[in-house]
Amino acid sequence: MLNNTSDQFGIFMKTRFTELFGIENPIVLPGMSWISVPELVAAVCNAGGLGILATGPLSQTQTRAAIAKIRSLTDKPFGIGVTLMMPGAKENAKIALEEQVPVINFSLGKGDWIVQAAKEYGGKVIATVVTEKHALAAERAGVDALLVTGHEAAAHGGEVTSLCLVPNIVDLVSIPVIAAGGFSDGRGLVAALALGADAVAMGSRFATSNESPVHNNVKNAVVEKRVADTIYSKNFDGLYARVMKTPMAQKVTQKPMNFFVAVLKSFKAAKLVDMPLWKLLIGLFAQFDKIKLLTLFGAATEKLEAATIHGDLENGVQFIGQSQGLIRSVDSVQEIMTKIMEDAKKVTNSISEY
Ligand SMILES: Cc1cc2nc3c(=O)[nH]c(=O)nc-3n(C[C@H](O)[C@H](O)[C@H](O)COP(=O)(O)O)c2cc1C
């Protein structure tokens, strides 16, 4: 399955994923709100990986403009990420389809209609999953690959660790698997391939790159923090999520947010994506559980933005994975990519010497 060849930066590594998606190295930048922006997406694509734009905080007009921006920065394949349960996500997916983007990555929802529409123009679709059930459903829906997110991951990783979840899902499906959660270097890449994955997605690592728009306070904190300095809790945004351990994160994860406070905060978040408030209110009565989750999600936006964009770790809360403890410097995307590929080669050679 693997085939390494020399190139100007180190090595290319071919897997089923690189072949199918037309990229050089089996490394993906996953969608991260405010972080996976056109500049970072294009930097990863130009360095031989697959960058995926996060459309969570974007309106339809902004999504279309972001796609044009990526196209102006790279001629390589790129992806558009949509979290289907979020307001405005379906509309953003439709923009991606209209624009015939090379790859669409959907999560938290049914993406059958995206698969059908993307296939019509030769686009590829990746589903993000954290359970066996959703992996099988996505394969049945015809997706081209799965992004499987284990417990170690920043934000909404699964209950099961990558070490067990990835081989478990690899055994169940026949399409390529991208392993996410805990991978940040060449050792991680080789480990993921050994588990049967065809690529890795690295969120925390690329969020801590020179090209990432994450505030320097956060990047410096990542370099300082250790693997155990995270919290995995349902109390922050209503779904189990991993955040950086700070006094504020400890405080907000002690108990669930008051629902009425959450409703007020989520109105503000809905405005961001041009969603009319009446839609949110009607939704509140029609599908209470779903909208309650959405409301908590929206309410968390303020704290995420404060940390990620404004670098305010006293009042904000930062998504981050356990791999922060393995990230010891802030480097350019090209440096990160080259080092991962070189280290992966060294690790592979050292294992085969035994
Ligand atoms: C700072 C940061 C912000 C993130 N924001 C989002 C997000 O908005 N939506 C989402 O689905 N995943 C988000 N993620 C999760 C990533 O998409 C990915 O699943 C995760 O980073 C993989 O684990 P890793 O951090 O160990 O590489 C975020 C990750 C990080 C590090």
JSON list of C-alpha atoms in Angstrom, two decimals, residues 9 24 41-49 73-76 334:
[
{"chain": "A", "resi": 9, "resn": "PHE", "atom": "CA", "xyz": [11.36, 18.35, 0.05]},
{"chain": "A", "resi": 24, "resn": "GLU", "atom": "CA", "xyz": [1.27, 13.98, -2.68]},
{"chain": "A", "resi": 41, "resn": "VAL", "atom": "CA", "xyz": [-5.84, 25.62, 3.46]},
{"chain": "A", "resi": 42, "resn": "ALA", "atom": "CA", "xyz": [-3.76, 26.67, 0.45]},
{"chain": "A", "resi": 43, "resn": "ALA", "atom": "CA", "xyz": [-0.48, 26.40, 2.42]},
{"chain": "A", "resi": 44, "resn": "VAL", "atom": "CA", "xyz": [-1.29, 22.77, 3.28]},
{"chain": "A", "resi": 45, "resn": "CYS", "atom": "CA", "xyz": [-2.33, 21.99, -0.32]},
{"chain": "A", "resi": 46, "resn": "ASN", "atom": "CA", "xyz": [0.81, 23.62, -1.71]},
{"chain": "A", "resi": 47, "resn": "ALA", "atom": "CA", "xyz": [2.92, 21.56, 0.72]},
{"chain": "A", "resi": 48, "resn": "GLY", "atom": "CA", "xyz": [1.41, 18.36, -0.69]},
{"chain": "A", "resi": 49, "resn": "GLY", "atom": "CA", "xyz": [-1.46, 17.69, 1.75]},
{"chain": "A", "resi": 73, "resn": "LEU", "atom": "CA", "xyz": [-3.66, 30.66, -3.94]},
{"chain": "A", "resi": 74, "resn": "THR", "atom": "CA", "xyz": [-3.33, 27.06, -5.15]},
{"chain": "A", "resi": 75, "resn": "ASP", "atom": "CA", "xyz": [-4.09, 24.89, -8.15]},
{"chain": "A", "resi": 76, "resn": "LYS", "atom": "CA", "xyz": [-4.06, 21.72, -6.00]},
{"chain": "A", "resi": 334, "resn": "GLN", "atom": "CA", "xyz": [6.09, 23.43, 4.75]}
]
